PDB file of C-alpha atoms and ligand atoms in Angstrom:
ATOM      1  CA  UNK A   1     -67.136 143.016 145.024  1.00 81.00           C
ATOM      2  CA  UNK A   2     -68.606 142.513 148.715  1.00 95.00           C
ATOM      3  CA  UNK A   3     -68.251 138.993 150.252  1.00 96.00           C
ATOM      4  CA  UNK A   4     -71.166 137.996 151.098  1.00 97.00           C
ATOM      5  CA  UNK A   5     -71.224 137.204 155.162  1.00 98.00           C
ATOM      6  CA  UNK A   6     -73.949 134.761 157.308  1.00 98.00           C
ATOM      7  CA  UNK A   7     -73.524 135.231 161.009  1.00 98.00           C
ATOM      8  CA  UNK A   8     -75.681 133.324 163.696  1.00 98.00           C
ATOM      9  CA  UNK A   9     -76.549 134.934 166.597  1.00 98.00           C
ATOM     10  CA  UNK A  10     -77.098 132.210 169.059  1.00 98.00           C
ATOM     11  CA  UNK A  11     -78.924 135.069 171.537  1.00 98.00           C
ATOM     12  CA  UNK A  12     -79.251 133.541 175.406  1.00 98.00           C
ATOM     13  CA  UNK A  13     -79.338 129.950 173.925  1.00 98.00           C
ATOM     14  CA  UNK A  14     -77.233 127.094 174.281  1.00 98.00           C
ATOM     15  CA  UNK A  15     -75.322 124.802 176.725  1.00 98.00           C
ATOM     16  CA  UNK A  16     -72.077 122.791 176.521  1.00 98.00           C
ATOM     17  CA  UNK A  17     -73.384 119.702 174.829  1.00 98.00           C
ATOM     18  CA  UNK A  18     -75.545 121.228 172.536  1.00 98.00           C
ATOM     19  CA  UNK A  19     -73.094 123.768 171.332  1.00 98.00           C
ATOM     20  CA  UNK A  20     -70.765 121.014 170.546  1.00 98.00           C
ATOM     21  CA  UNK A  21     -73.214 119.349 168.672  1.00 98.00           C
ATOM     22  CA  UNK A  22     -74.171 122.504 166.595  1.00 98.00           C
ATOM     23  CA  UNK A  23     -70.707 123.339 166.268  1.00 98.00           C
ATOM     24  CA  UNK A  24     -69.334 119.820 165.012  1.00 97.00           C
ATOM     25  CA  UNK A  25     -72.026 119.714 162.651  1.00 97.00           C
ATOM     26  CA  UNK A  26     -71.517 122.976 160.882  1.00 97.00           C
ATOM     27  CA  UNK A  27     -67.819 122.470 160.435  1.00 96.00           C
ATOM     28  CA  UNK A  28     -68.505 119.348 158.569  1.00 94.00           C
ATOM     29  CA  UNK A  29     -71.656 120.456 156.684  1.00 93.00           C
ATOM     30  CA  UNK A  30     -70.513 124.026 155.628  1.00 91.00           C
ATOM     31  CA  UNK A  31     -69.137 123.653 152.371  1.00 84.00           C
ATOM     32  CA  UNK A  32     -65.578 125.251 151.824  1.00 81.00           C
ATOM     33  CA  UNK A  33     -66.273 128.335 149.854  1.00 80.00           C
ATOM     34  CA  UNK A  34     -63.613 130.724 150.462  1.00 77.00           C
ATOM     35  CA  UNK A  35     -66.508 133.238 148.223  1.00 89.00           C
ATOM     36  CA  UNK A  36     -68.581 134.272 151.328  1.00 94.00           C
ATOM     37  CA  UNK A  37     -67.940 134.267 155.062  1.00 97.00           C
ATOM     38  CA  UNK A  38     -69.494 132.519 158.201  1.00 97.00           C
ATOM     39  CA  UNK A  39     -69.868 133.681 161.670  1.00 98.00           C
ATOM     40  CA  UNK A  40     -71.590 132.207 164.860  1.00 98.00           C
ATOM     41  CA  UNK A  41     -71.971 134.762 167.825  1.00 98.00           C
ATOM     42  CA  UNK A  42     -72.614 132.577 170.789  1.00 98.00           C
ATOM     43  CA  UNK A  43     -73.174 133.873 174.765  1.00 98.00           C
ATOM     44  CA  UNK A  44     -70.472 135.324 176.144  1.00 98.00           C
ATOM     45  CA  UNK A  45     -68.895 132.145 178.669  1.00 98.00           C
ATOM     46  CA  UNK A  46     -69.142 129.489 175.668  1.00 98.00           C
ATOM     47  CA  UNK A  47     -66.536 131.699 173.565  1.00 98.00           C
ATOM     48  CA  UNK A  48     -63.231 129.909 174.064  1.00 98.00           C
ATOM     49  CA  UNK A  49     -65.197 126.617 173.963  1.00 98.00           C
ATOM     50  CA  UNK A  50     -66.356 127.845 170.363  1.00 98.00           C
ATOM     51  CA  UNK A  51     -63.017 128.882 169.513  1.00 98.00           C
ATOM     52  CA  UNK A  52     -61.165 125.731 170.478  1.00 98.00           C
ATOM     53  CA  UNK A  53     -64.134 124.131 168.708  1.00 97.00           C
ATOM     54  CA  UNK A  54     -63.710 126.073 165.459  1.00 97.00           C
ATOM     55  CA  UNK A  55     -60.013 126.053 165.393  1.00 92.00           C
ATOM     56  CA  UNK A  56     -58.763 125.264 162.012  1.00 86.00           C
ATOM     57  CA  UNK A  57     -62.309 125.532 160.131  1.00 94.00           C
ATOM     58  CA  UNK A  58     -63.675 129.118 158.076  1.00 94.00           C
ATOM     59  CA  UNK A  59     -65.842 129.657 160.520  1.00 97.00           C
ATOM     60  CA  UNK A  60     -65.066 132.872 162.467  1.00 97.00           C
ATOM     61  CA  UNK A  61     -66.443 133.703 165.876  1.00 98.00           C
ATOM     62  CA  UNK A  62     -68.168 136.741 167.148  1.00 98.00           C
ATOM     63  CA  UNK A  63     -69.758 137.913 170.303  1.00 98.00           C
ATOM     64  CA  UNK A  64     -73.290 139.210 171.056  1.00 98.00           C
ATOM     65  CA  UNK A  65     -72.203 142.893 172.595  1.00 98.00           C
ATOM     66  CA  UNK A  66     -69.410 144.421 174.236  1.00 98.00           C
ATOM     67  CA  UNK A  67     -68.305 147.317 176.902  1.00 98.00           C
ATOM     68  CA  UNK A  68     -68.276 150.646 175.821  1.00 98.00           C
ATOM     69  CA  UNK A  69     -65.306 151.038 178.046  1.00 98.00           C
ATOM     70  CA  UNK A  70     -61.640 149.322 177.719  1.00 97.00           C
ATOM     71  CA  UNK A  71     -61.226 148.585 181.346  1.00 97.00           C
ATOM     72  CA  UNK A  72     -61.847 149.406 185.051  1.00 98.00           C
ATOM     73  CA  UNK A  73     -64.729 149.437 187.495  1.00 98.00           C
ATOM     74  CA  UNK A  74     -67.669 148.314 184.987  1.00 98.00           C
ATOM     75  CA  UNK A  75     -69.201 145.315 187.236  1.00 98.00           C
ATOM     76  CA  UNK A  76     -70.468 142.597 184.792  1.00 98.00           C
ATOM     77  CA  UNK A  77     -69.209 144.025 181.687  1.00 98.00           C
ATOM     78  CA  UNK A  78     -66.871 142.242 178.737  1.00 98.00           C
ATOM     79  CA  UNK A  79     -64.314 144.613 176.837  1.00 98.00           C
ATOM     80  CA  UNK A  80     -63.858 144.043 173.015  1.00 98.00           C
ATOM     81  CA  UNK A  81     -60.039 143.209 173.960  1.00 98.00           C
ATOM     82  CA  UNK A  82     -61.308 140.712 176.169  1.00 98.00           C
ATOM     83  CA  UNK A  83     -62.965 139.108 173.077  1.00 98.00           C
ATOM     84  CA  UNK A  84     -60.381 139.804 171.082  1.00 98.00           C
ATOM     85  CA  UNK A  85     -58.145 137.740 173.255  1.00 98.00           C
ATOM     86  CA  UNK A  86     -60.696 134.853 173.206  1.00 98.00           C
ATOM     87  CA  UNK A  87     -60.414 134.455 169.692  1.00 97.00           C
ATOM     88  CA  UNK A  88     -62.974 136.894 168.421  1.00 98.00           C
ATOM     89  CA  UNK A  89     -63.613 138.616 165.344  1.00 98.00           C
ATOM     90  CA  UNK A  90     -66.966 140.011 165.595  1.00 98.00           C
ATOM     91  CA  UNK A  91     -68.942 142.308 167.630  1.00 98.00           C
ATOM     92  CA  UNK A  92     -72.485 142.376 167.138  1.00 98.00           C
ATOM     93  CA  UNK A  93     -73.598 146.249 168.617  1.00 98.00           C
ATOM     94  CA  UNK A  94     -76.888 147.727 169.236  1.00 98.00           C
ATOM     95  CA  UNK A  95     -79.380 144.921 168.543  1.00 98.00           C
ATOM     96  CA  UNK A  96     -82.542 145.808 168.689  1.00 98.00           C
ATOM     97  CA  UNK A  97     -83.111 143.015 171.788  1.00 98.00           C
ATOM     98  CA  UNK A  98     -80.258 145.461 174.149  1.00 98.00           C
ATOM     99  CA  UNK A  99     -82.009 148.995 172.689  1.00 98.00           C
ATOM    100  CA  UNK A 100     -85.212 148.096 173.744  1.00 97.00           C
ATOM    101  CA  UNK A 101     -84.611 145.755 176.660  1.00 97.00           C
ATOM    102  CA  UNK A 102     -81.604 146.949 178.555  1.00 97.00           C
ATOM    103  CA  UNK A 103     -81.561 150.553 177.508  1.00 97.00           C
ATOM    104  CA  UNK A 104     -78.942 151.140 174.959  1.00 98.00           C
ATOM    105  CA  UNK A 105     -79.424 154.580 173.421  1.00 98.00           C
ATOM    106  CA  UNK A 106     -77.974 155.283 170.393  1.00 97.00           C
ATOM    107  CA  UNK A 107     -75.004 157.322 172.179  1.00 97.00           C
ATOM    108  CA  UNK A 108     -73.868 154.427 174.132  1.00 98.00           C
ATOM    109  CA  UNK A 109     -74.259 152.189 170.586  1.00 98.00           C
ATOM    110  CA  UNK A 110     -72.146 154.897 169.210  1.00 98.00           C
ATOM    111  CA  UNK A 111     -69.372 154.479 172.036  1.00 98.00           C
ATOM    112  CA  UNK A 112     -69.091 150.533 171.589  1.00 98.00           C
ATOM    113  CA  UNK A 113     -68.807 150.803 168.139  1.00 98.00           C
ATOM    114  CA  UNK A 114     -65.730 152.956 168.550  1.00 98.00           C
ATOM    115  CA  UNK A 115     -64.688 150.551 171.355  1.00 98.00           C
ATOM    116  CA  UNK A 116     -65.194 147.482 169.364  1.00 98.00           C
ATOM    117  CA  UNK A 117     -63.168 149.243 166.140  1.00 97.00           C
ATOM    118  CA  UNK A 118     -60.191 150.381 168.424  1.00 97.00           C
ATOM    119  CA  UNK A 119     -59.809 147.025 169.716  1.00 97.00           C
ATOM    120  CA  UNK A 120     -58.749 145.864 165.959  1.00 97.00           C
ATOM    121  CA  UNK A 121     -62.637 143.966 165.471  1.00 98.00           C
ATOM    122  CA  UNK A 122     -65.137 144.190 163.174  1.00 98.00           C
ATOM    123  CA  UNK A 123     -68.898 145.471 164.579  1.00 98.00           C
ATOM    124  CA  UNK A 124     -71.712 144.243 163.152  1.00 98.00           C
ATOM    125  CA  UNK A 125     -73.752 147.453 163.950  1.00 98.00           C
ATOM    126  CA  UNK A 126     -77.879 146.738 164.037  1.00 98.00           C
ATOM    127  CA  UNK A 127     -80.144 149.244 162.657  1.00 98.00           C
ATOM    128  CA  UNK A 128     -83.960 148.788 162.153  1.00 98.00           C
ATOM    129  CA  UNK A 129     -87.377 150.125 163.194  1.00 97.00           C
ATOM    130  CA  UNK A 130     -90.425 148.869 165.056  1.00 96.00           C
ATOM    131  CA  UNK A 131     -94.131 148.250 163.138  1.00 95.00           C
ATOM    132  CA  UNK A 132     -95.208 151.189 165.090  1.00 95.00           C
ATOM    133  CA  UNK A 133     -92.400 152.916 163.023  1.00 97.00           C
ATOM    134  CA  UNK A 134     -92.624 151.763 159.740  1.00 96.00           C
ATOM    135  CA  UNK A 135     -96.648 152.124 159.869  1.00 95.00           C
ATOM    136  CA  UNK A 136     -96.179 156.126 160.593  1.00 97.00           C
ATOM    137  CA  UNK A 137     -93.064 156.129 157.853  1.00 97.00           C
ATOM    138  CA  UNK A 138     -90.786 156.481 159.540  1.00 98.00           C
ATOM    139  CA  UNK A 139     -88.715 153.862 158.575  1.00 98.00           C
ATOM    140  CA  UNK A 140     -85.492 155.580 156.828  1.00 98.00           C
ATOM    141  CA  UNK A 141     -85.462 158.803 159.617  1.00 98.00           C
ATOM    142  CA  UNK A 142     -84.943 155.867 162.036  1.00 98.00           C
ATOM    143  CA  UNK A 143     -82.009 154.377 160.818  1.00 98.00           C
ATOM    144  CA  UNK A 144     -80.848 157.327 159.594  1.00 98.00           C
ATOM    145  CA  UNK A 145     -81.074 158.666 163.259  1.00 98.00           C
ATOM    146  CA  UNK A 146     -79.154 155.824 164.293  1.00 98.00           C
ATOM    147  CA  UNK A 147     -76.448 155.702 161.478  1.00 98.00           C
ATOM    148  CA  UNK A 148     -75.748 159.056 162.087  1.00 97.00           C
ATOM    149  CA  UNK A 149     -75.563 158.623 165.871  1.00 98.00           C
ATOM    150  CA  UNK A 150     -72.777 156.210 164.915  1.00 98.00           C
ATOM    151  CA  UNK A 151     -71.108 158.315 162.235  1.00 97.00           C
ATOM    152  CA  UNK A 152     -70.622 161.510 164.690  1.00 97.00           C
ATOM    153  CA  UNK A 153     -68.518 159.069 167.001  1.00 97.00           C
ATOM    154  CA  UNK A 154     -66.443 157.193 163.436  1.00 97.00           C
ATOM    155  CA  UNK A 155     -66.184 158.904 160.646  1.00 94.00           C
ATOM    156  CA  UNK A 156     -67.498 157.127 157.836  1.00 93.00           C
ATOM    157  CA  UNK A 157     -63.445 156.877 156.432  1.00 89.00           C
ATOM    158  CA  UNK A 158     -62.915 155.006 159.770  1.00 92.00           C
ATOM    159  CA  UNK A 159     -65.488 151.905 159.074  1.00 92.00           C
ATOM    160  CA  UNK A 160     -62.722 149.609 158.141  1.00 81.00           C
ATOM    161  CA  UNK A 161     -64.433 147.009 156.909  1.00 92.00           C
ATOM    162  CA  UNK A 162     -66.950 147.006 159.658  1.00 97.00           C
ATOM    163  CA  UNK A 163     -70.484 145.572 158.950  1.00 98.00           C
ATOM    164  CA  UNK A 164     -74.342 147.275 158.932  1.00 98.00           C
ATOM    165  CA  UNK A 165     -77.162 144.578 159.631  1.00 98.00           C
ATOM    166  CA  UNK A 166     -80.787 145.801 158.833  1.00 98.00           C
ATOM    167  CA  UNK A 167     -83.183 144.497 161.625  1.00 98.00           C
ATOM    168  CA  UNK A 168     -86.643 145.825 161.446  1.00 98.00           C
ATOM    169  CA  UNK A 169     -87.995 144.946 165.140  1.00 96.00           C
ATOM    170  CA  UNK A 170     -91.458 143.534 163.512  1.00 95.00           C
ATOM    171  CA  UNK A 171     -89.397 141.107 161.769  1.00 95.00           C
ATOM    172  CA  UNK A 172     -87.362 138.891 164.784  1.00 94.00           C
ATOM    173  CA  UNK A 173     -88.402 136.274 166.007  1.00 91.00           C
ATOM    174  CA  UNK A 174     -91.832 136.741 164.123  1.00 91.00           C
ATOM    175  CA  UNK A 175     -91.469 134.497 161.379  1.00 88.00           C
ATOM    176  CA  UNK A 176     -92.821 137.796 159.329  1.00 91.00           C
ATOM    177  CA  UNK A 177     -89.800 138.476 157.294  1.00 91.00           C
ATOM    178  CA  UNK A 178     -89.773 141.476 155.431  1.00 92.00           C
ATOM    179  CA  UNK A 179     -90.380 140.839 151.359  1.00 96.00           C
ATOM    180  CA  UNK A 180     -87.199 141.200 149.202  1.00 97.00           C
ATOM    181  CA  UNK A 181     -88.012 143.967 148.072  1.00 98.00           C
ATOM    182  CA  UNK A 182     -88.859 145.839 151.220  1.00 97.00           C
ATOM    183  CA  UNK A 183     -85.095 144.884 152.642  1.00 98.00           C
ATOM    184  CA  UNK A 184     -83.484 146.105 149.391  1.00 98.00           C
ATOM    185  CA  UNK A 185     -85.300 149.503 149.807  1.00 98.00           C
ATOM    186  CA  UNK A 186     -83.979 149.829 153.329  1.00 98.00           C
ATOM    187  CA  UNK A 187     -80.625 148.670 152.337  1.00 98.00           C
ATOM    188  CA  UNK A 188     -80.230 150.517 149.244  1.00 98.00           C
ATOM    189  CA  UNK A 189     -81.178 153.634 151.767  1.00 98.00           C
ATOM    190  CA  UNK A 190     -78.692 152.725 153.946  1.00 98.00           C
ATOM    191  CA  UNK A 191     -75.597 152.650 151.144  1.00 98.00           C
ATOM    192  CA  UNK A 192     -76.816 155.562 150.013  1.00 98.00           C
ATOM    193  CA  UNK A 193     -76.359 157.617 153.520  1.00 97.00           C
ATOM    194  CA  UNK A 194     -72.547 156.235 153.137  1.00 96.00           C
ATOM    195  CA  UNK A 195     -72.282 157.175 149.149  1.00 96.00           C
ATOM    196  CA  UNK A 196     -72.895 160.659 150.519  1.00 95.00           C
ATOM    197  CA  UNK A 197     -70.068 160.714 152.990  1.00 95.00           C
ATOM    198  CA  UNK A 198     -67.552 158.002 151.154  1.00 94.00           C
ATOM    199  CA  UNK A 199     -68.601 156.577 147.902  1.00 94.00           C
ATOM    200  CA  UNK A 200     -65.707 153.913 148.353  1.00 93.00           C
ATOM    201  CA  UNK A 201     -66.234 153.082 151.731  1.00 94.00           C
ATOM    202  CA  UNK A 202     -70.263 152.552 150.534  1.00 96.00           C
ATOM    203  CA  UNK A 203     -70.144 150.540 147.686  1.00 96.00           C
ATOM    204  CA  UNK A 204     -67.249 147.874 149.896  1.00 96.00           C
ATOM    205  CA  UNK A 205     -69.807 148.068 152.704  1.00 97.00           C
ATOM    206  CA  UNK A 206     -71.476 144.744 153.621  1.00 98.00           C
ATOM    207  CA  UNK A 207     -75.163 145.451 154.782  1.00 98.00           C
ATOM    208  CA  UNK A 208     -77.122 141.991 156.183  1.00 98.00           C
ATOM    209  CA  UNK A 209     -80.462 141.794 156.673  1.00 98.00           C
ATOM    210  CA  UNK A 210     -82.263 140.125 159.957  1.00 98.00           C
ATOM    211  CA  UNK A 211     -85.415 139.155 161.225  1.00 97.00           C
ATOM    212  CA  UNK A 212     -86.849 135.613 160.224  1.00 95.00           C
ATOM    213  CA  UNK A 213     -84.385 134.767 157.783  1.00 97.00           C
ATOM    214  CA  UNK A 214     -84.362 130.765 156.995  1.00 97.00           C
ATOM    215  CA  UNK A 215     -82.824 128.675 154.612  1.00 96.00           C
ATOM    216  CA  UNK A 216     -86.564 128.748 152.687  1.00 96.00           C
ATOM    217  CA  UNK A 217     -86.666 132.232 152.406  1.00 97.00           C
ATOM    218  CA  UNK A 218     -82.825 133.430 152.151  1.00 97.00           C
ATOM    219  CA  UNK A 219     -81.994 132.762 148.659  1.00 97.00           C
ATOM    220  CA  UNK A 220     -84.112 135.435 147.698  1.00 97.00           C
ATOM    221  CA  UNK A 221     -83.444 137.886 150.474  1.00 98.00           C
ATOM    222  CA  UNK A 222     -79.602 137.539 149.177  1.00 97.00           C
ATOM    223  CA  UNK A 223     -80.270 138.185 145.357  1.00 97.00           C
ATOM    224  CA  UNK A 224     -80.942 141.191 145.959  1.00 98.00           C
ATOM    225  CA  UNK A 225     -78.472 143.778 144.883  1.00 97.00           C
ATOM    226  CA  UNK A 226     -77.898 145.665 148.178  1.00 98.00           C
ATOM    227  CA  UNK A 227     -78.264 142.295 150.488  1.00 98.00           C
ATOM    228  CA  UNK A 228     -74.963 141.538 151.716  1.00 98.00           C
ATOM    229  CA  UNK A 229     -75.786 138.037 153.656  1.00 98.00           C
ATOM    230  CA  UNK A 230     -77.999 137.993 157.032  1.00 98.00           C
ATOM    231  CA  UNK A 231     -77.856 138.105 160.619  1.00 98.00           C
ATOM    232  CA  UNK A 232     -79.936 135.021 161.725  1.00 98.00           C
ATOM    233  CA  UNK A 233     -81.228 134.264 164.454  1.00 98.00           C
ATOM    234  CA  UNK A 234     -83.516 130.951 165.919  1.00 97.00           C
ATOM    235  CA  UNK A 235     -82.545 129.367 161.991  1.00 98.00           C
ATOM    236  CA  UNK A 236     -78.816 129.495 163.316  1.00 98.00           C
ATOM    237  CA  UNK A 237     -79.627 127.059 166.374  1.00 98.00           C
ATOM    238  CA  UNK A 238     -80.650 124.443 163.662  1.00 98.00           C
ATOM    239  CA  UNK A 239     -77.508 123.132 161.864  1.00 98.00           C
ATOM    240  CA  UNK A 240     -79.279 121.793 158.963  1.00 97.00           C
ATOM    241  CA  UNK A 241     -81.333 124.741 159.052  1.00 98.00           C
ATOM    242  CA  UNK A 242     -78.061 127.668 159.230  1.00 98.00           C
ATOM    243  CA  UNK A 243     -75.986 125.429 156.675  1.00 96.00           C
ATOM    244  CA  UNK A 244     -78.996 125.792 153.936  1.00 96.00           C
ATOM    245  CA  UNK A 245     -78.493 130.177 154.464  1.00 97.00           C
ATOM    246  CA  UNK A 246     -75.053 129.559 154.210  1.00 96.00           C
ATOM    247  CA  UNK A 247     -74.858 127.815 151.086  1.00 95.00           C
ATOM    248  CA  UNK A 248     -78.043 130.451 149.970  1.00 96.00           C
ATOM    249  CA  UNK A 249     -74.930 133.169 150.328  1.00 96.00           C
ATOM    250  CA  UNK A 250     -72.575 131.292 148.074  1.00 90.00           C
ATOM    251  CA  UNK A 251     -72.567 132.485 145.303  1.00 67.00           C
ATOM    252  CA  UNK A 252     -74.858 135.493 145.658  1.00 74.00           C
ATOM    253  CA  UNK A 253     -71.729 137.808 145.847  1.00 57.00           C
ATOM    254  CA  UNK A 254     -72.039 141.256 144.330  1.00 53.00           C
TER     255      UNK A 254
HETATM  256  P1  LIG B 301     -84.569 135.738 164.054  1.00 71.98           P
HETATM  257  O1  LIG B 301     -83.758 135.195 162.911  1.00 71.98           O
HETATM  258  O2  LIG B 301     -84.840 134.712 165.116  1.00 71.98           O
HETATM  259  O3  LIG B 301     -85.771 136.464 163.596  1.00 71.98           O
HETATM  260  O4  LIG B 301     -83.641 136.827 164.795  1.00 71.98           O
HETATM  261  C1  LIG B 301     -83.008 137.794 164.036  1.00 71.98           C
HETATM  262  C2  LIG B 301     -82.029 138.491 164.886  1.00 71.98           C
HETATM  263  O5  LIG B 301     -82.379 139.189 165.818  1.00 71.98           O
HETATM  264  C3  LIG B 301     -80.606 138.285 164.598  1.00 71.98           C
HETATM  265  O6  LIG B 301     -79.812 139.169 165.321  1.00 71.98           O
END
């Protein structure tokens, strides 16, 4: 049985005041269901104002990326035991928005994964592929390209509870979400790569799907069989909004 797991990504939004507000109003409006999981991911410098904020509630705190490296001369980066000590859970690693806008190759992906893993936290690795891919096919050599990228860095033994979340490009931010049924596919291909390496460690892995999820459209997304919860985006900035996904996930365990 996976527990099923919402986490917001907040992305380069937010401010003081309005995190507060967002914050105060999830820990009252998120009903206590110890059956499925919440996470909010917001930048970097509002962390230990989120934690402070979240002390005491379910809701567990991630961050948005993190080094590759532990420590040293790495101007302008974070370390995943610099988050750890902040009160962090979660790492989110290789979203689509850093692979295609700052340059992370699937290598360097690979190395924060490991990074994020040694520091005793739980990645929330991001797979997916562009239009451009999916309209030549190429949709499952993509994120097989990149699971593997991951998997000759971790063995598959050495997850540990660590998290997949399915992000076809063409889907964030679009408000085109993929159908049900295309997610499951992708998903379903995704457990499958692990059942081949660990069938354990595959059918305990928790697979979320992103891109456009909102409390309309996520009950469905989540009853599907291989649909672990979501990785949300501009519906987690919206309290009212982020609390209707969460309570979509209750519930939907598998
Ligand atoms: P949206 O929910 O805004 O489409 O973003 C998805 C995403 O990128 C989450 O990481």
């Amino acid at each position: 049985m996976r527990r099923p797991l919402v986490a917001g990504n907040w992305k380069l939004n937010g401010s003081r005041a309005a995190n507060g507000a967002l914050l105060r109003a999830l820990v009252s409006g998120c009903r206590d269901d110890a059956g499925r999981e919440i996470v909010v991911c917001p930048p970097f410098v509002y962390l230990p104002d989120a934690a402070a904020l979240l002390g005491g509630s379910t809701i567990g705190l991630g961050a948005q990326d993190a080094a590759a490296e532990s420590a040293g001369a790495f101007t302008g980066e974070i370390s995943a035991a610099m988050l750890a000590d902040v009160g962090c859970r979660y790492v989110i690693v290789g979203h689509s928005e850093r692979r295609a806008l700052y340059g992370e190759c699937d290598d360097m992906v690979a190395r924060k994964f490991a990074a994020v893993l040694a520091a005793g936290l739980v990645p929330i690795l991001c797979v997916g592929e562009t239009l451009e891919e999916r309209e030549r096919d190429q949709t499952e050599a993509v994120v097989e390209r990149q699971l593997r990228a991951v998997l000759g860095r971790v063995a598959a033994s050495a997850w540990q509870g660590a998290v997949v979340a399915y992000e076809p490009v063409w889907a964030i931010g679009t408000g085109r979400t993929a159908t049900p049924q295309q997610a499951q596919a992708v998903h379903a291909f995704i457990r499958g790569q692990f059942a081949t390496l660990d069938a354990r460690m595959a059918g305990q892995l928790r697979i979320l799907y992103g891109g456009s999820v909102k409390g309309a459209n996520a009950a469905a997304l989540f009853g599907m069989p291989d649909i672990d919860g979501g990785l949300v985006g501009g519906a987690s900035l919206d309290a009212q909004d982020f609390i209707l996904i969460c309570d979509a996930a209750s519930g939907s365990a598998t």
